[in-house]
Amino acid sequence: MSFVKMTAERHKLWKVLQQYHRNNSKVSKEQPSWMKQSEEIALEKNLANTPPSSAKTQRILNNLPPKNMIQKRFISTSSSSRLYSSGNPSTMQQRGLNKGVSLSSSLVQHSSLDRRSAFLTRNELKNAKRVVIKLGSAVVTRADGQGLALGRLAAIIEQVAEIQNSGADCIMVTSGAVAFGKQKLSQELLMSMSMRETLSSVDRTSELKNIAQHELKRPNAAVGQSGLMALYEAMFRNYGILVGQVLVTKQDFINDDTREQLFNTIRELMALNIIPIINTNDAVSPPPQETSMQGTLNITDNDSLASRVAVDINADLAILMSDVDGIYDRPPKADGAQLLHYFNHKNIDDIQFGEKSNYGTGGMESKVMSAGFALDHGCNVIICNGLKNNTIRNIMAGETIGTMFSPLEIKGTSVEVLAKNARSGSRKLSSLAPEDRAEIIRHLATSLLSNEFEIMEANKKDLDAAKARGVTGPMFDRLALSRAKLESLCTGLMQIADSSYDNVGKVVRRTKISDTLEVVQKTVPIGVLMVIFESRPDALPQVASLAIASANGLLMKGGKEAINSNKILMRIVNEALGRYGCSDAISLVSGRDEVADLLKLDQYIDLIIPRGSNEMVRQIKERSKSIPVLGHADGICHTYLDEFCDVDKALKIVVDAKTDYPAACNAMETLLVHESLLTNGVFHLVCDDLKKAKVDIFSGPRLSEHLTFGPPKAEKMSFEYGALACTIEIVSNMEEAIDHIHKYGSGHTDVIVTEDKDIAEKFIASVDSACVFHNTSSRFADGFRLGLGAEVGISTGRIHARGPVGVEGLLTTKWELRGDNDTAAEYARGEKQFVHKQLPLD
């Protein structure tokens, strides 16, 4: 049956389906008149500029059903829904095709898409509507070069199908025909040996394989192309996707007519929901020659081919997959080679190229030149390792895979360089005299006041931006700086400086091992800290000072809402450090991409301390797989009013614990009241004072039973309000209060108010929290208030540091053993004797 007859039959079927839908749907499926008119105008313009044969094709396409009716896609794996689960399906179609639009109109859309500027960061890649995927020879071919890596290829096709089935357009540029042909021809040559040759004593197997692999490239390509396409067709069919082979040669791009026909074919395939699979026709292609055309990219390999295709079809993203992880600043095997996660090809002079892959025709220099060409034309490129699992899926999810070509002016692997600098900076700080470290902190403290105008001006920009976004309440308060806050900061930093002399190198244990051996345990820095904080710009100089006092390198990530304040404060920190040549010991990072990268650098970063919302702390704990995290996710603090409490003290402490700073992690969230206080008036006085302070009260289950018209019932007992609200519950005695705290608390800070010292001491000894207080507000759980000068955070963990973490929590120890010609064998034989005597520390 001819193509026209097949089309006519399909059109009749479509008319029947269309009539069926009109008769069985309350909503008309007919296109709006404005859509029909615009479609007809676009078609007339398109037909007017095309030859008769092309115009005929356009008319045939125009009469075909809408694109979304030609082929309903089915996704056969559960993982297929993961890729764009967070995206809006409707937006995925904005640069693609509209439902119900005919194919000829689709072609107009495909050929008239405006070139947009390239994406800047990986987080934007999920918005790519048209993606070119290039599979290098090393990706498609087995390690021994004998045939295709079928398992790897199947996994890649599954990921490509996810993108295509999400509504985006995929185009593949693939190698592998020659490798597939080698495998088939080698077998064919062996099978074609005569009986005499087979029985001969001379084994020609190796000779024939060598001929098939090295002397028959064009026959290999011719044999392999059909098999390769049959394989792609079978694999994509599992996902309800059709594919079409497009064989090209270099001449197709040089000649204007053939180039136009080539890309018309590709656009028609995309309009039909068919994935174009492009490969070079190595059966007829001459060897690559260095011929260049002004203003375009010379086709020398599949990298340049993929980039040319990506530019000419207005793709958003090209993924060049080979056997390398990305671009390095020097050959990957060279000492100190750094993988560049972002790269702007304007900085090409900053990198050194090594040898090309063992497979295929392209090298790294070719990849960089090809990617740069695509980026210049608005298409992002990622060079990555296709041998690793889920490469495409992870790229589209915004993960740091390979090297992304971006217009951003980023040199080097910024976060990795910062982390390495912090490590070396820590060692520089350790080598300084304690007086020098103290002087750096004092200079920083005084600079806060001397630069008050600039700091407040930068902070005003952040506050204005916050107001424009509608930020109010505690979040706004944390963001705001003032003269009083700067003075308080200065005082706290001076305390840190005054107490910093004995931090590093302090002897904590001295032991005489034998007459000739003595061991000393000393404090040393942990190494490199990463502190992540939200909103509060005043946290930056506090944390920096603690790092300096403990001689730790430091990477800080502040919230974007305080970007201007943090920049000026970071400049002051760097100036203070620079006076002693240690300015690279502390750095400020920005952007989610950088934090994600830093969480993987366990070879440089030793401890992560998140300070912020429960959600942020919880996310950091979940994402950090190999670096320890110090902190707390919840601050559910309790205050227990014992039956022997002083009324005035109780009222004062409870109101302060809740209202002094409701959003703080050490604010009271649950008030436990001894049941006897319900009848002597204390309970009602406490509630009245809380209501006067505009605190919303919620009742626990037992309190609800006691009060007929009491406060609304709390949704759950383990809840951090972070605002002017709290839960009140009734308990029968101190033991019940302790049980409640252990069941619903977070191990942060818990308080008892009582005049009975025995009960107080029992409470303090029994409650298993980082901070346990008697007759004082929970708000005292703070590094400055407890005399630490400042804190990097409050830890509810049980390893290393607990409670407010000051300088001591940022130190570890090392052992120094000094002997005189001692060996373990001498002690084992009894020639020398252990003493193990504790010595004075001085």
PDB file of C-alpha atoms in Angstrom, residues 128-242:
ATOM      1  CA  ALA A 128      15.085  21.775  29.294  1.00  0.00           C
ATOM      2  CA  LYS A 129      12.475  21.081  26.595  1.00  0.00           C
ATOM      3  CA  ARG A 130      14.807  19.704  23.915  1.00  0.00           C
ATOM      4  CA  VAL A 131      17.800  17.543  24.750  1.00  0.00           C
ATOM      5  CA  VAL A 132      20.529  16.090  22.541  1.00  0.00           C
ATOM      6  CA  ILE A 133      22.233  12.991  23.973  1.00  0.00           C
ATOM      7  CA  LYS A 134      25.522  11.913  22.422  1.00  0.00           C
ATOM      8  CA  LEU A 135      26.742   8.394  23.172  1.00  0.00           C
ATOM      9  CA  GLY A 136      30.460   8.010  22.592  1.00  0.00           C
ATOM     10  CA  SER A 137      32.083   4.808  21.414  1.00  0.00           C
ATOM     11  CA  ALA A 138      33.393   4.064  24.908  1.00  0.00           C
ATOM     12  CA  VAL A 139      29.840   4.246  26.293  1.00  0.00           C
ATOM     13  CA  VAL A 140      28.228   2.023  23.684  1.00  0.00           C
ATOM     14  CA  THR A 141      31.086  -0.472  23.304  1.00  0.00           C
ATOM     15  CA  ARG A 142      32.180  -3.242  25.646  1.00  0.00           C
ATOM     16  CA  ALA A 143      35.503  -2.855  27.430  1.00  0.00           C
ATOM     17  CA  ASP A 144      37.137  -5.446  25.130  1.00  0.00           C
ATOM     18  CA  GLY A 145      35.878  -3.637  22.037  1.00  0.00           C
ATOM     19  CA  GLN A 146      34.046  -6.774  20.863  1.00  0.00           C
ATOM     20  CA  GLY A 147      30.448  -5.682  20.443  1.00  0.00           C
ATOM     21  CA  LEU A 148      28.034  -3.492  22.406  1.00  0.00           C
ATOM     22  CA  ALA A 149      27.574  -3.033  26.168  1.00  0.00           C
ATOM     23  CA  LEU A 150      23.916  -4.087  26.098  1.00  0.00           C
ATOM     24  CA  GLY A 151      23.175  -3.668  29.800  1.00  0.00           C
ATOM     25  CA  ARG A 152      24.573  -0.143  29.904  1.00  0.00           C
ATOM     26  CA  LEU A 153      22.799   0.768  26.672  1.00  0.00           C
ATOM     27  CA  ALA A 154      19.462  -0.484  27.999  1.00  0.00           C
ATOM     28  CA  ALA A 155      19.839   1.642  31.155  1.00  0.00           C
ATOM     29  CA  ILE A 156      20.624   4.743  29.080  1.00  0.00           C
ATOM     30  CA  ILE A 157      17.638   4.155  26.795  1.00  0.00           C
ATOM     31  CA  GLU A 158      15.365   3.896  29.850  1.00  0.00           C
ATOM     32  CA  GLN A 159      16.548   7.322  30.992  1.00  0.00           C
ATOM     33  CA  VAL A 160      16.136   8.844  27.516  1.00  0.00           C
ATOM     34  CA  ALA A 161      12.625   7.406  27.396  1.00  0.00           C
ATOM     35  CA  GLU A 162      11.808   9.129  30.705  1.00  0.00           C
ATOM     36  CA  ILE A 163      12.706  12.493  29.219  1.00  0.00           C
ATOM     37  CA  GLN A 164      10.808  11.847  25.994  1.00  0.00           C
ATOM     38  CA  ASN A 165       7.751  10.563  27.811  1.00  0.00           C
ATOM     39  CA  SER A 166       7.745  13.596  30.094  1.00  0.00           C
ATOM     40  CA  GLY A 167       6.926  15.812  27.096  1.00  0.00           C
ATOM     41  CA  ALA A 168      10.384  16.984  26.079  1.00  0.00           C
ATOM     42  CA  ASP A 169      12.052  16.212  22.742  1.00  0.00           C
ATOM     43  CA  CYS A 170      15.094  13.928  22.615  1.00  0.00           C
ATOM     44  CA  ILE A 171      17.606  13.552  19.808  1.00  0.00           C
ATOM     45  CA  MET A 172      20.359  10.961  19.995  1.00  0.00           C
ATOM     46  CA  VAL A 173      23.754  11.080  18.338  1.00  0.00           C
ATOM     47  CA  THR A 174      25.309   7.671  18.658  1.00  0.00           C
ATOM     48  CA  SER A 175      28.440   5.714  17.902  1.00  0.00           C
ATOM     49  CA  GLY A 176      28.692   1.942  17.952  1.00  0.00           C
ATOM     50  CA  ALA A 177      28.009   0.834  14.383  1.00  0.00           C
ATOM     51  CA  VAL A 178      31.645  -0.047  13.751  1.00  0.00           C
ATOM     52  CA  ALA A 179      31.946  -1.938  17.040  1.00  0.00           C
ATOM     53  CA  PHE A 180      28.763  -3.874  16.334  1.00  0.00           C
ATOM     54  CA  GLY A 181      30.018  -4.618  12.821  1.00  0.00           C
ATOM     55  CA  LYS A 182      33.370  -5.873  14.141  1.00  0.00           C
ATOM     56  CA  GLN A 183      31.622  -8.448  16.272  1.00  0.00           C
ATOM     57  CA  LYS A 184      29.416  -9.681  13.417  1.00  0.00           C
ATOM     58  CA  LEU A 185      32.151  -9.676  10.754  1.00  0.00           C
ATOM     59  CA  SER A 186      34.623 -11.486  13.008  1.00  0.00           C
ATOM     60  CA  GLN A 187      32.104 -14.267  13.455  1.00  0.00           C
ATOM     61  CA  GLU A 188      31.297 -14.291   9.732  1.00  0.00           C
ATOM     62  CA  LEU A 189      34.944 -14.555   8.700  1.00  0.00           C
ATOM     63  CA  LEU A 190      35.503 -17.455  11.085  1.00  0.00           C
ATOM     64  CA  MET A 191      32.404 -19.240   9.811  1.00  0.00           C
ATOM     65  CA  SER A 192      33.503 -18.764   6.181  1.00  0.00           C
ATOM     66  CA  MET A 193      36.851 -20.529   6.642  1.00  0.00           C
ATOM     67  CA  SER A 194      37.175 -23.543   4.348  1.00  0.00           C
ATOM     68  CA  MET A 195      37.345 -27.055   5.739  1.00  0.00           C
ATOM     69  CA  ARG A 196      41.017 -27.251   4.764  1.00  0.00           C
ATOM     70  CA  GLU A 197      41.783 -24.023   6.662  1.00  0.00           C
ATOM     71  CA  THR A 198      39.819 -25.264   9.664  1.00  0.00           C
ATOM     72  CA  LEU A 199      41.732 -28.541   9.801  1.00  0.00           C
ATOM     73  CA  SER A 200      45.061 -26.838   9.184  1.00  0.00           C
ATOM     74  CA  SER A 201      47.612 -26.874  11.974  1.00  0.00           C
ATOM     75  CA  VAL A 202      48.045 -23.124  11.546  1.00  0.00           C
ATOM     76  CA  ASP A 203      45.537 -21.222  13.716  1.00  0.00           C
ATOM     77  CA  ARG A 204      44.305 -18.224  11.714  1.00  0.00           C
ATOM     78  CA  THR A 205      41.657 -17.147  14.242  1.00  0.00           C
ATOM     79  CA  SER A 206      43.685 -14.234  15.597  1.00  0.00           C
ATOM     80  CA  GLU A 207      44.657 -13.144  12.101  1.00  0.00           C
ATOM     81  CA  LEU A 208      41.052 -13.065  10.908  1.00  0.00           C
ATOM     82  CA  LYS A 209      39.900 -11.182  14.017  1.00  0.00           C
ATOM     83  CA  ASN A 210      42.659  -8.635  13.485  1.00  0.00           C
ATOM     84  CA  ILE A 211      41.581  -8.171   9.870  1.00  0.00           C
ATOM     85  CA  ALA A 212      37.944  -7.714  10.881  1.00  0.00           C
ATOM     86  CA  GLN A 213      38.810  -5.162  13.546  1.00  0.00           C
ATOM     87  CA  HIS A 214      41.470  -3.036  11.890  1.00  0.00           C
ATOM     88  CA  GLU A 215      41.235  -3.393   8.107  1.00  0.00           C
ATOM     89  CA  LEU A 216      37.494  -3.463   7.445  1.00  0.00           C
ATOM     90  CA  LYS A 217      36.195  -0.232   8.965  1.00  0.00           C
ATOM     91  CA  ARG A 218      33.735   0.595   6.192  1.00  0.00           C
ATOM     92  CA  PRO A 219      32.324  -2.949   5.927  1.00  0.00           C
ATOM     93  CA  ASN A 220      32.100  -2.977   9.730  1.00  0.00           C
ATOM     94  CA  ALA A 221      30.103   0.248   9.642  1.00  0.00           C
ATOM     95  CA  ALA A 222      27.807  -0.992   6.870  1.00  0.00           C
ATOM     96  CA  VAL A 223      27.099  -4.267   8.663  1.00  0.00           C
ATOM     97  CA  GLY A 224      26.785  -2.674  12.101  1.00  0.00           C
ATOM     98  CA  GLN A 225      24.428   0.191  11.216  1.00  0.00           C
ATOM     99  CA  SER A 226      21.430  -2.007  10.490  1.00  0.00           C
ATOM    100  CA  GLY A 227      22.006  -4.114  13.591  1.00  0.00           C
ATOM    101  CA  LEU A 228      22.491  -1.071  15.812  1.00  0.00           C
ATOM    102  CA  MET A 229      19.252   0.533  14.642  1.00  0.00           C
ATOM    103  CA  ALA A 230      17.358  -2.733  15.069  1.00  0.00           C
ATOM    104  CA  LEU A 231      18.622  -2.848  18.651  1.00  0.00           C
ATOM    105  CA  TYR A 232      17.582   0.758  19.380  1.00  0.00           C
ATOM    106  CA  GLU A 233      14.177   0.164  17.816  1.00  0.00           C
ATOM    107  CA  ALA A 234      13.569  -2.945  19.928  1.00  0.00           C
ATOM    108  CA  MET A 235      14.676  -1.286  23.169  1.00  0.00           C
ATOM    109  CA  PHE A 236      12.667   1.931  22.693  1.00  0.00           C
ATOM    110  CA  ARG A 237       9.604  -0.070  21.714  1.00  0.00           C
ATOM    111  CA  ASN A 238       9.388  -1.238  25.338  1.00  0.00           C
ATOM    112  CA  TYR A 239       8.529   2.377  26.266  1.00  0.00           C
ATOM    113  CA  GLY A 240       6.062   2.969  23.418  1.00  0.00           C
ATOM    114  CA  ILE A 241       8.527   5.123  21.490  1.00  0.00           C
ATOM    115  CA  LEU A 242       9.388   5.046  17.803  1.00  0.00           C
TER     116      LEU A 242
END
